[in-house]
PDB file of C-alpha atoms in Angstrom:
ATOM      1  CA  UNK A 250     -10.882  -2.453 -20.466  1.00  0.00           C
ATOM      2  CA  UNK A 251      -9.054  -4.471 -23.090  1.00  0.00           C
ATOM      3  CA  UNK A 252      -8.203  -8.141 -22.710  1.00  0.00           C
ATOM      4  CA  UNK A 253      -4.511  -7.248 -22.425  1.00  0.00           C
ATOM      5  CA  UNK A 254      -5.193  -4.730 -19.649  1.00  0.00           C
ATOM      6  CA  UNK A 255      -7.253  -7.264 -17.702  1.00  0.00           C
ATOM      7  CA  UNK A 256      -4.534  -9.899 -17.998  1.00  0.00           C
ATOM      8  CA  UNK A 257      -1.932  -7.356 -16.849  1.00  0.00           C
ATOM      9  CA  UNK A 258      -3.995  -6.466 -13.778  1.00  0.00           C
ATOM     10  CA  UNK A 259      -4.556 -10.136 -12.929  1.00  0.00           C
ATOM     11  CA  UNK A 260      -0.805 -10.771 -13.038  1.00  0.00           C
ATOM     12  CA  UNK A 261      -0.091  -7.603 -11.052  1.00  0.00           C
ATOM     13  CA  UNK A 262      -2.394  -8.735  -8.275  1.00  0.00           C
ATOM     14  CA  UNK A 263      -0.919 -12.226  -8.400  1.00  0.00           C
ATOM     15  CA  UNK A 264       2.655 -10.938  -7.988  1.00  0.00           C
ATOM     16  CA  UNK A 265       1.609  -8.901  -4.963  1.00  0.00           C
ATOM     17  CA  UNK A 266      -0.699 -11.331  -3.130  1.00  0.00           C
ATOM     18  CA  UNK A 267       0.906 -14.596  -4.327  1.00  0.00           C
ATOM     19  CA  UNK A 268      -2.621 -15.936  -4.966  1.00  0.00           C
ATOM     20  CA  UNK A 269      -5.751 -14.752  -6.780  1.00  0.00           C
ATOM     21  CA  UNK A 270      -9.294 -16.003  -6.324  1.00  0.00           C
ATOM     22  CA  UNK A 271     -11.766 -16.365  -9.166  1.00  0.00           C
ATOM     23  CA  UNK A 272     -14.577 -14.811  -7.117  1.00  0.00           C
ATOM     24  CA  UNK A 273     -12.490 -11.730  -6.279  1.00  0.00           C
ATOM     25  CA  UNK A 274     -11.422 -11.247  -9.902  1.00  0.00           C
ATOM     26  CA  UNK A 275     -15.026 -11.554 -11.052  1.00  0.00           C
ATOM     27  CA  UNK A 276     -16.001  -8.750  -8.686  1.00  0.00           C
ATOM     28  CA  UNK A 277     -13.001  -6.597  -9.518  1.00  0.00           C
ATOM     29  CA  UNK A 278     -13.572  -6.705 -13.272  1.00  0.00           C
ATOM     30  CA  UNK A 279     -17.387  -6.962 -13.183  1.00  0.00           C
ATOM     31  CA  UNK A 280     -17.395  -9.922 -15.505  1.00  0.00           C
ATOM     32  CA  UNK A 281     -18.520 -13.555 -15.471  1.00  0.00           C
ATOM     33  CA  UNK A 282     -16.861 -16.587 -13.885  1.00  0.00           C
ATOM     34  CA  UNK A 283     -16.497 -18.047 -17.377  1.00  0.00           C
ATOM     35  CA  UNK A 284     -14.540 -15.007 -18.575  1.00  0.00           C
ATOM     36  CA  UNK A 285     -12.182 -15.191 -15.600  1.00  0.00           C
ATOM     37  CA  UNK A 286     -11.780 -18.944 -16.099  1.00  0.00           C
ATOM     38  CA  UNK A 287     -10.721 -18.344 -19.712  1.00  0.00           C
ATOM     39  CA  UNK A 288      -8.331 -15.588 -18.604  1.00  0.00           C
ATOM     40  CA  UNK A 289      -6.623 -17.883 -16.105  1.00  0.00           C
ATOM     41  CA  UNK A 290      -6.577 -20.723 -18.600  1.00  0.00           C
ATOM     42  CA  UNK A 291      -4.848 -18.534 -21.174  1.00  0.00           C
ATOM     43  CA  UNK A 292      -2.322 -17.143 -18.683  1.00  0.00           C
ATOM     44  CA  UNK A 293      -1.522 -20.665 -17.527  1.00  0.00           C
ATOM     45  CA  UNK A 294      -0.939 -21.727 -21.145  1.00  0.00           C
ATOM     46  CA  UNK A 295       1.640 -18.934 -21.355  1.00  0.00           C
ATOM     47  CA  UNK A 296       3.418 -20.214 -18.252  1.00  0.00           C
ATOM     48  CA  UNK A 297       2.527 -17.129 -16.220  1.00  0.00           C
ATOM     49  CA  UNK A 298       0.525 -18.821 -13.459  1.00  0.00           C
ATOM     50  CA  UNK A 299      -0.756 -22.158 -12.204  1.00  0.00           C
ATOM     51  CA  UNK A 300      -4.468 -22.695 -11.737  1.00  0.00           C
ATOM     52  CA  UNK A 301      -5.737 -24.157  -8.488  1.00  0.00           C
ATOM     53  CA  UNK A 302      -9.244 -24.847  -7.236  1.00  0.00           C
ATOM     54  CA  UNK A 303     -10.937 -21.441  -6.941  1.00  0.00           C
ATOM     55  CA  UNK A 304      -8.092 -19.371  -8.317  1.00  0.00           C
ATOM     56  CA  UNK A 305      -4.426 -19.359  -9.277  1.00  0.00           C
ATOM     57  CA  UNK A 306      -0.905 -19.104  -7.837  1.00  0.00           C
ATOM     58  CA  UNK A 307       2.350 -17.908  -9.431  1.00  0.00           C
ATOM     59  CA  UNK A 308       4.151 -20.141 -11.885  1.00  0.00           C
ATOM     60  CA  UNK A 309       7.760 -21.105 -11.322  1.00  0.00           C
ATOM     61  CA  UNK A 310       9.610 -17.912 -10.395  1.00  0.00           C
ATOM     62  CA  UNK A 311      12.519 -18.411 -12.806  1.00  0.00           C
ATOM     63  CA  UNK A 312      10.163 -19.139 -15.694  1.00  0.00           C
ATOM     64  CA  UNK A 313       8.024 -16.120 -14.851  1.00  0.00           C
ATOM     65  CA  UNK A 314      11.077 -13.859 -14.786  1.00  0.00           C
ATOM     66  CA  UNK A 315      12.151 -15.081 -18.222  1.00  0.00           C
ATOM     67  CA  UNK A 316       8.711 -14.468 -19.717  1.00  0.00           C
ATOM     68  CA  UNK A 317       7.798 -11.160 -18.084  1.00  0.00           C
ATOM     69  CA  UNK A 318      11.017  -9.592 -16.805  1.00  0.00           C
ATOM     70  CA  UNK A 319       9.249  -8.998 -13.470  1.00  0.00           C
ATOM     71  CA  UNK A 320      10.494 -11.085 -10.529  1.00  0.00           C
ATOM     72  CA  UNK A 321       8.163 -12.474  -7.890  1.00  0.00           C
ATOM     73  CA  UNK A 322       8.824 -10.314  -4.848  1.00  0.00           C
ATOM     74  CA  UNK A 323       8.939 -12.358  -1.618  1.00  0.00           C
ATOM     75  CA  UNK A 324       7.530 -10.132   1.115  1.00  0.00           C
ATOM     76  CA  UNK A 325       9.187 -10.237   4.565  1.00  0.00           C
ATOM     77  CA  UNK A 326       7.336 -12.423   7.078  1.00  0.00           C
ATOM     78  CA  UNK A 327       6.839  -9.601   9.575  1.00  0.00           C
ATOM     79  CA  UNK A 328       5.460  -7.375   6.822  1.00  0.00           C
ATOM     80  CA  UNK A 329       2.990 -10.085   5.788  1.00  0.00           C
ATOM     81  CA  UNK A 330       1.930 -10.561   9.405  1.00  0.00           C
ATOM     82  CA  UNK A 331       1.317  -6.843   9.899  1.00  0.00           C
ATOM     83  CA  UNK A 332      -0.518  -6.581   6.608  1.00  0.00           C
ATOM     84  CA  UNK A 333      -3.113  -9.083   7.852  1.00  0.00           C
ATOM     85  CA  UNK A 334      -3.838  -6.982  10.940  1.00  0.00           C
ATOM     86  CA  UNK A 335      -6.932  -4.830  10.262  1.00  0.00           C
ATOM     87  CA  UNK A 336      -6.518  -5.540   6.542  1.00  0.00           C
ATOM     88  CA  UNK A 337     -10.083  -4.539   5.608  1.00  0.00           C
ATOM     89  CA  UNK A 338      -9.736  -1.215   7.391  1.00  0.00           C
ATOM     90  CA  UNK A 339      -6.390  -0.542   5.716  1.00  0.00           C
ATOM     91  CA  UNK A 340      -7.960  -1.135   2.308  1.00  0.00           C
ATOM     92  CA  UNK A 341     -10.796   1.282   3.156  1.00  0.00           C
ATOM     93  CA  UNK A 342      -8.288   3.916   4.258  1.00  0.00           C
ATOM     94  CA  UNK A 343      -6.319   3.458   1.033  1.00  0.00           C
ATOM     95  CA  UNK A 344      -9.477   4.045  -1.010  1.00  0.00           C
ATOM     96  CA  UNK A 345     -10.162   7.254   0.874  1.00  0.00           C
ATOM     97  CA  UNK A 346      -6.564   8.357   0.324  1.00  0.00           C
ATOM     98  CA  UNK A 347      -7.072   8.069  -3.449  1.00  0.00           C
ATOM     99  CA  UNK A 348      -9.505  11.007  -3.214  1.00  0.00           C
ATOM    100  CA  UNK A 349      -6.497  13.231  -2.458  1.00  0.00           C
ATOM    101  CA  UNK A 350      -4.573  12.171  -5.560  1.00  0.00           C
ATOM    102  CA  UNK A 351      -4.933  13.699  -9.009  1.00  0.00           C
ATOM    103  CA  UNK A 352      -3.716  12.186 -12.254  1.00  0.00           C
ATOM    104  CA  UNK A 353      -0.271  13.393 -13.272  1.00  0.00           C
ATOM    105  CA  UNK A 354       0.793  14.687  -9.860  1.00  0.00           C
ATOM    106  CA  UNK A 355       3.697  13.744  -7.588  1.00  0.00           C
ATOM    107  CA  UNK A 356       3.089  11.940  -4.301  1.00  0.00           C
ATOM    108  CA  UNK A 357       5.276  10.353  -1.633  1.00  0.00           C
ATOM    109  CA  UNK A 358       4.783   7.043   0.177  1.00  0.00           C
ATOM    110  CA  UNK A 359       6.497   5.484   3.164  1.00  0.00           C
ATOM    111  CA  UNK A 360       6.985   1.788   3.927  1.00  0.00           C
ATOM    112  CA  UNK A 361       3.895   0.837   5.955  1.00  0.00           C
ATOM    113  CA  UNK A 362       1.376  -1.856   5.084  1.00  0.00           C
ATOM    114  CA  UNK A 363      -1.365   0.739   4.482  1.00  0.00           C
ATOM    115  CA  UNK A 364       0.955   2.398   1.946  1.00  0.00           C
ATOM    116  CA  UNK A 365       1.262  -1.027   0.339  1.00  0.00           C
ATOM    117  CA  UNK A 366      -2.542  -1.218   0.000  1.00  0.00           C
ATOM    118  CA  UNK A 367      -2.497   2.251  -1.515  1.00  0.00           C
ATOM    119  CA  UNK A 368       0.094   1.108  -4.086  1.00  0.00           C
ATOM    120  CA  UNK A 369      -2.226  -1.647  -5.265  1.00  0.00           C
ATOM    121  CA  UNK A 370      -5.004   0.887  -5.820  1.00  0.00           C
ATOM    122  CA  UNK A 371      -2.700   3.291  -7.666  1.00  0.00           C
ATOM    123  CA  UNK A 372      -2.070   0.604 -10.283  1.00  0.00           C
ATOM    124  CA  UNK A 373      -5.803   0.137 -10.733  1.00  0.00           C
ATOM    125  CA  UNK A 374      -7.009   3.745 -10.658  1.00  0.00           C
ATOM    126  CA  UNK A 375      -4.292   5.928 -12.173  1.00  0.00           C
ATOM    127  CA  UNK A 376      -2.469   6.028 -15.484  1.00  0.00           C
ATOM    128  CA  UNK A 377       0.315   8.524 -14.859  1.00  0.00           C
ATOM    129  CA  UNK A 378       1.898   9.551 -11.557  1.00  0.00           C
ATOM    130  CA  UNK A 379       5.266  10.403 -10.075  1.00  0.00           C
ATOM    131  CA  UNK A 380       5.843   8.523  -6.814  1.00  0.00           C
ATOM    132  CA  UNK A 381       8.785   8.913  -4.456  1.00  0.00           C
ATOM    133  CA  UNK A 382       9.253   6.254  -1.797  1.00  0.00           C
ATOM    134  CA  UNK A 383      11.851   4.681   0.463  1.00  0.00           C
ATOM    135  CA  UNK A 384      10.166   1.282   0.123  1.00  0.00           C
ATOM    136  CA  UNK A 385      11.702  -1.276  -2.222  1.00  0.00           C
ATOM    137  CA  UNK A 386       8.416  -3.182  -2.087  1.00  0.00           C
ATOM    138  CA  UNK A 387       6.402  -0.171  -3.228  1.00  0.00           C
ATOM    139  CA  UNK A 388       8.935   0.660  -5.929  1.00  0.00           C
ATOM    140  CA  UNK A 389       8.816  -2.855  -7.404  1.00  0.00           C
ATOM    141  CA  UNK A 390       5.019  -2.846  -7.444  1.00  0.00           C
ATOM    142  CA  UNK A 391       4.615   0.613  -8.951  1.00  0.00           C
ATOM    143  CA  UNK A 392       7.294   0.089 -11.610  1.00  0.00           C
ATOM    144  CA  UNK A 393       4.950  -2.372 -13.314  1.00  0.00           C
ATOM    145  CA  UNK A 394       3.216   0.664 -14.837  1.00  0.00           C
ATOM    146  CA  UNK A 395       5.691   2.107 -17.379  1.00  0.00           C
ATOM    147  CA  UNK A 396       3.874   5.453 -17.246  1.00  0.00           C
ATOM    148  CA  UNK A 397       4.582   5.854 -13.538  1.00  0.00           C
ATOM    149  CA  UNK A 398       7.787   7.682 -12.652  1.00  0.00           C
ATOM    150  CA  UNK A 399       9.056   5.866  -9.561  1.00  0.00           C
ATOM    151  CA  UNK A 400      11.800   7.550  -7.526  1.00  0.00           C
ATOM    152  CA  UNK A 401      13.554   5.801  -4.647  1.00  0.00           C
ATOM    153  CA  UNK A 402      15.381   7.727  -1.959  1.00  0.00           C
ATOM    154  CA  UNK A 403      18.460   5.514  -1.763  1.00  0.00           C
ATOM    155  CA  UNK A 404      20.161   4.121   1.306  1.00  0.00           C
ATOM    156  CA  UNK A 405      20.728   0.831   3.084  1.00  0.00           C
ATOM    157  CA  UNK A 406      18.081  -1.873   2.607  1.00  0.00           C
ATOM    158  CA  UNK A 407      16.550  -2.983   5.923  1.00  0.00           C
ATOM    159  CA  UNK A 408      15.080  -6.393   6.738  1.00  0.00           C
ATOM    160  CA  UNK A 409      11.666  -5.059   5.692  1.00  0.00           C
ATOM    161  CA  UNK A 410      13.066  -3.763   2.397  1.00  0.00           C
ATOM    162  CA  UNK A 411      12.970  -0.139   3.498  1.00  0.00           C
ATOM    163  CA  UNK A 412      15.743   2.230   2.409  1.00  0.00           C
ATOM    164  CA  UNK A 413      17.402   3.822   5.418  1.00  0.00           C
ATOM    165  CA  UNK A 414      20.102   6.477   5.301  1.00  0.00           C
ATOM    166  CA  UNK A 415      21.187   9.635   7.101  1.00  0.00           C
ATOM    167  CA  UNK A 416      22.390  10.941   3.736  1.00  0.00           C
ATOM    168  CA  UNK A 417      19.222  12.070   2.008  1.00  0.00           C
ATOM    169  CA  UNK A 418      19.159  11.681  -1.762  1.00  0.00           C
ATOM    170  CA  UNK A 419      19.764  15.072  -3.470  1.00  0.00           C
ATOM    171  CA  UNK A 420      16.985  14.250  -5.932  1.00  0.00           C
ATOM    172  CA  UNK A 421      14.457  15.173  -3.223  1.00  0.00           C
ATOM    173  CA  UNK A 422      15.692  18.769  -3.347  1.00  0.00           C
ATOM    174  CA  UNK A 423      14.347  19.048  -6.885  1.00  0.00           C
ATOM    175  CA  UNK A 424      10.908  17.578  -6.256  1.00  0.00           C
ATOM    176  CA  UNK A 425       7.632  19.391  -5.665  1.00  0.00           C
ATOM    177  CA  UNK A 426       5.469  16.764  -3.984  1.00  0.00           C
ATOM    178  CA  UNK A 427       1.757  17.364  -3.780  1.00  0.00           C
ATOM    179  CA  UNK A 428       0.979  14.955  -0.922  1.00  0.00           C
ATOM    180  CA  UNK A 429       2.972  12.654   1.312  1.00  0.00           C
ATOM    181  CA  UNK A 430       1.084   9.730   2.822  1.00  0.00           C
ATOM    182  CA  UNK A 431       2.570   8.671   6.153  1.00  0.00           C
ATOM    183  CA  UNK A 432       1.702   5.542   8.109  1.00  0.00           C
ATOM    184  CA  UNK A 433       2.347   5.241  11.829  1.00  0.00           C
ATOM    185  CA  UNK A 434       2.659   2.791  14.695  1.00  0.00           C
ATOM    186  CA  UNK A 435       0.995   5.083  17.195  1.00  0.00           C
ATOM    187  CA  UNK A 436      -0.986   8.301  17.660  1.00  0.00           C
ATOM    188  CA  UNK A 437      -1.327   9.874  21.093  1.00  0.00           C
ATOM    189  CA  UNK A 438      -3.037  13.186  22.002  1.00  0.00           C
ATOM    190  CA  UNK A 439      -0.071  14.199  24.187  1.00  0.00           C
ATOM    191  CA  UNK A 440       2.923  12.974  22.208  1.00  0.00           C
ATOM    192  CA  UNK A 441       1.654  13.261  18.627  1.00  0.00           C
ATOM    193  CA  UNK A 442       2.479  10.891  15.777  1.00  0.00           C
ATOM    194  CA  UNK A 443       5.117   8.189  15.993  1.00  0.00           C
ATOM    195  CA  UNK A 444       7.264   6.615  13.280  1.00  0.00           C
ATOM    196  CA  UNK A 445       7.669   2.903  12.625  1.00  0.00           C
ATOM    197  CA  UNK A 446      11.468   2.940  13.034  1.00  0.00           C
ATOM    198  CA  UNK A 447      13.943   5.603  14.079  1.00  0.00           C
ATOM    199  CA  UNK A 448      16.057   4.956  10.984  1.00  0.00           C
ATOM    200  CA  UNK A 449      13.329   6.191   8.640  1.00  0.00           C
ATOM    201  CA  UNK A 450      12.476   9.439  10.418  1.00  0.00           C
ATOM    202  CA  UNK A 451      15.048  11.636   8.654  1.00  0.00           C
ATOM    203  CA  UNK A 452      14.072  10.347   5.206  1.00  0.00           C
ATOM    204  CA  UNK A 453      10.364  10.837   5.832  1.00  0.00           C
ATOM    205  CA  UNK A 454      10.973  14.288   7.315  1.00  0.00           C
ATOM    206  CA  UNK A 455      12.740  15.341   4.110  1.00  0.00           C
ATOM    207  CA  UNK A 456       9.934  13.908   1.971  1.00  0.00           C
ATOM    208  CA  UNK A 457       7.353  15.709   4.107  1.00  0.00           C
ATOM    209  CA  UNK A 458       9.301  18.988   3.896  1.00  0.00           C
ATOM    210  CA  UNK A 459       9.085  18.836   0.081  1.00  0.00           C
ATOM    211  CA  UNK A 460       5.327  18.099   0.206  1.00  0.00           C
ATOM    212  CA  UNK A 461       2.459  20.565   0.055  1.00  0.00           C
ATOM    213  CA  UNK A 462       0.526  18.497   2.573  1.00  0.00           C
ATOM    214  CA  UNK A 463       1.151  15.542   4.888  1.00  0.00           C
ATOM    215  CA  UNK A 464      -1.683  13.026   5.346  1.00  0.00           C
ATOM    216  CA  UNK A 465      -1.494  10.310   7.987  1.00  0.00           C
ATOM    217  CA  UNK A 466      -2.997   6.904   7.217  1.00  0.00           C
ATOM    218  CA  UNK A 467      -3.817   5.098  10.469  1.00  0.00           C
ATOM    219  CA  UNK A 468      -6.309   2.364  11.245  1.00  0.00           C
ATOM    220  CA  UNK A 469      -8.254   2.738  14.490  1.00  0.00           C
ATOM    221  CA  UNK A 470      -5.947   0.414  16.445  1.00  0.00           C
ATOM    222  CA  UNK A 471      -3.157   3.018  16.232  1.00  0.00           C
ATOM    223  CA  UNK A 472      -4.938   5.661  18.294  1.00  0.00           C
ATOM    224  CA  UNK A 473      -3.906   6.421  21.881  1.00  0.00           C
ATOM    225  CA  UNK A 474      -0.800   4.283  21.428  1.00  0.00           C
ATOM    226  CA  UNK A 475       2.510   5.802  22.455  1.00  0.00           C
ATOM    227  CA  UNK A 476       5.735   4.726  20.787  1.00  0.00           C
ATOM    228  CA  UNK A 477       9.426   5.328  21.410  1.00  0.00           C
ATOM    229  CA  UNK A 478      10.074   7.426  18.311  1.00  0.00           C
ATOM    230  CA  UNK A 479       8.042  10.644  18.226  1.00  0.00           C
ATOM    231  CA  UNK A 480       8.146  12.197  14.766  1.00  0.00           C
ATOM    232  CA  UNK A 481       5.380  14.743  14.102  1.00  0.00           C
ATOM    233  CA  UNK A 482       3.187  17.201  15.958  1.00  0.00           C
ATOM    234  CA  UNK A 483      -0.439  17.478  14.919  1.00  0.00           C
ATOM    235  CA  UNK A 484       0.136  21.007  13.589  1.00  0.00           C
ATOM    236  CA  UNK A 485       2.410  19.526  10.911  1.00  0.00           C
ATOM    237  CA  UNK A 486      -0.275  17.372   9.278  1.00  0.00           C
ATOM    238  CA  UNK A 487      -3.204  18.089   6.987  1.00  0.00           C
ATOM    239  CA  UNK A 488      -5.450  15.335   8.348  1.00  0.00           C
ATOM    240  CA  UNK A 489      -5.627  11.750   9.595  1.00  0.00           C
ATOM    241  CA  UNK A 490      -7.571   9.173   7.595  1.00  0.00           C
ATOM    242  CA  UNK A 491      -8.840   6.308   9.712  1.00  0.00           C
ATOM    243  CA  UNK A 492     -11.673   3.771   9.740  1.00  0.00           C
ATOM    244  CA  UNK A 493     -15.189   3.709  11.162  1.00  0.00           C
ATOM    245  CA  UNK A 494     -14.177   1.473  14.089  1.00  0.00           C
ATOM    246  CA  UNK A 495     -12.555   4.432  15.831  1.00  0.00           C
ATOM    247  CA  UNK A 496     -14.626   5.232  18.910  1.00  0.00           C
ATOM    248  CA  UNK A 497     -16.723   8.365  18.405  1.00  0.00           C
ATOM    249  CA  UNK A 498     -15.629   9.786  21.748  1.00  0.00           C
ATOM    250  CA  UNK A 499     -11.990   9.405  20.699  1.00  0.00           C
ATOM    251  CA  UNK A 500     -12.819  11.104  17.402  1.00  0.00           C
ATOM    252  CA  UNK A 501     -14.400  14.003  19.283  1.00  0.00           C
ATOM    253  CA  UNK A 502     -11.443  14.334  21.642  1.00  0.00           C
ATOM    254  CA  UNK A 503      -8.986  14.649  18.768  1.00  0.00           C
ATOM    255  CA  UNK A 504     -11.180  17.136  16.938  1.00  0.00           C
ATOM    256  CA  UNK A 505     -11.382  19.235  20.112  1.00  0.00           C
ATOM    257  CA  UNK A 506      -7.617  19.702  20.030  1.00  0.00           C
ATOM    258  CA  UNK A 507      -7.765  20.664  16.360  1.00  0.00           C
ATOM    259  CA  UNK A 508      -6.848  17.373  14.672  1.00  0.00           C
ATOM    260  CA  UNK A 509      -8.841  16.824  11.430  1.00  0.00           C
ATOM    261  CA  UNK A 510     -10.130  13.235  11.418  1.00  0.00           C
ATOM    262  CA  UNK A 511     -11.550  11.752   8.205  1.00  0.00           C
ATOM    263  CA  UNK A 512     -13.447   8.450   8.381  1.00  0.00           C
ATOM    264  CA  UNK A 513     -13.094   5.978   5.506  1.00  0.00           C
ATOM    265  CA  UNK A 514     -16.388   4.266   4.859  1.00  0.00           C
ATOM    266  CA  UNK A 515     -16.769   0.560   3.922  1.00  0.00           C
TER     267      UNK A 515
END
């Protein structure tokens, strides 16, 4: 990895998390504390961040926009709160999801916090992808790679920066999507898979219809939880990726009714 690439990845993580820690960067790039210290020192000299004890935070937003052309994206409070719930498990699930993605293919993402974790990994692990999403957050993150083709569905922007519309973008009719990754607020053996909000169901249904396979990303807390907005039957999905905290008896019960369950390992 070149120095430029490392600096770009540091800034990418900073824009997304609003803080970076020296210890985490050392582990991510498999380098020394001294190297990371010099990286942060250089980026601070360019006005791109401000160093703090143990890491760095974004520089002034207006100054950063002038220097990089990439605005700091303030994430909605409810989104940030949900992202913290089972965050380690969501990151593990995102890593497992990457095994179903090949360089140069087209994938679809929804607006959930596990999809957000997957976006962060896409920037790290892939060079060229086409991604369609109805999440403004995902689109802003992924557009930092100029070799990614990022397609948004269009619609009205919700409070959580999701695009909602009953009028599906015609561009979806011309896409051949390899895999759609769907997050959920509840999975129940009787009622199937629920959507986060009723306003997104029609958009996600269209994305799923254009996809070769539909993979559900759900941490273990989502199982046996009913929700108001049923969206998918189990026969419509390829598999569910979850974490190792899911009770083995629950795993067995779902497999008995023909639901493929894949466990993401730490």
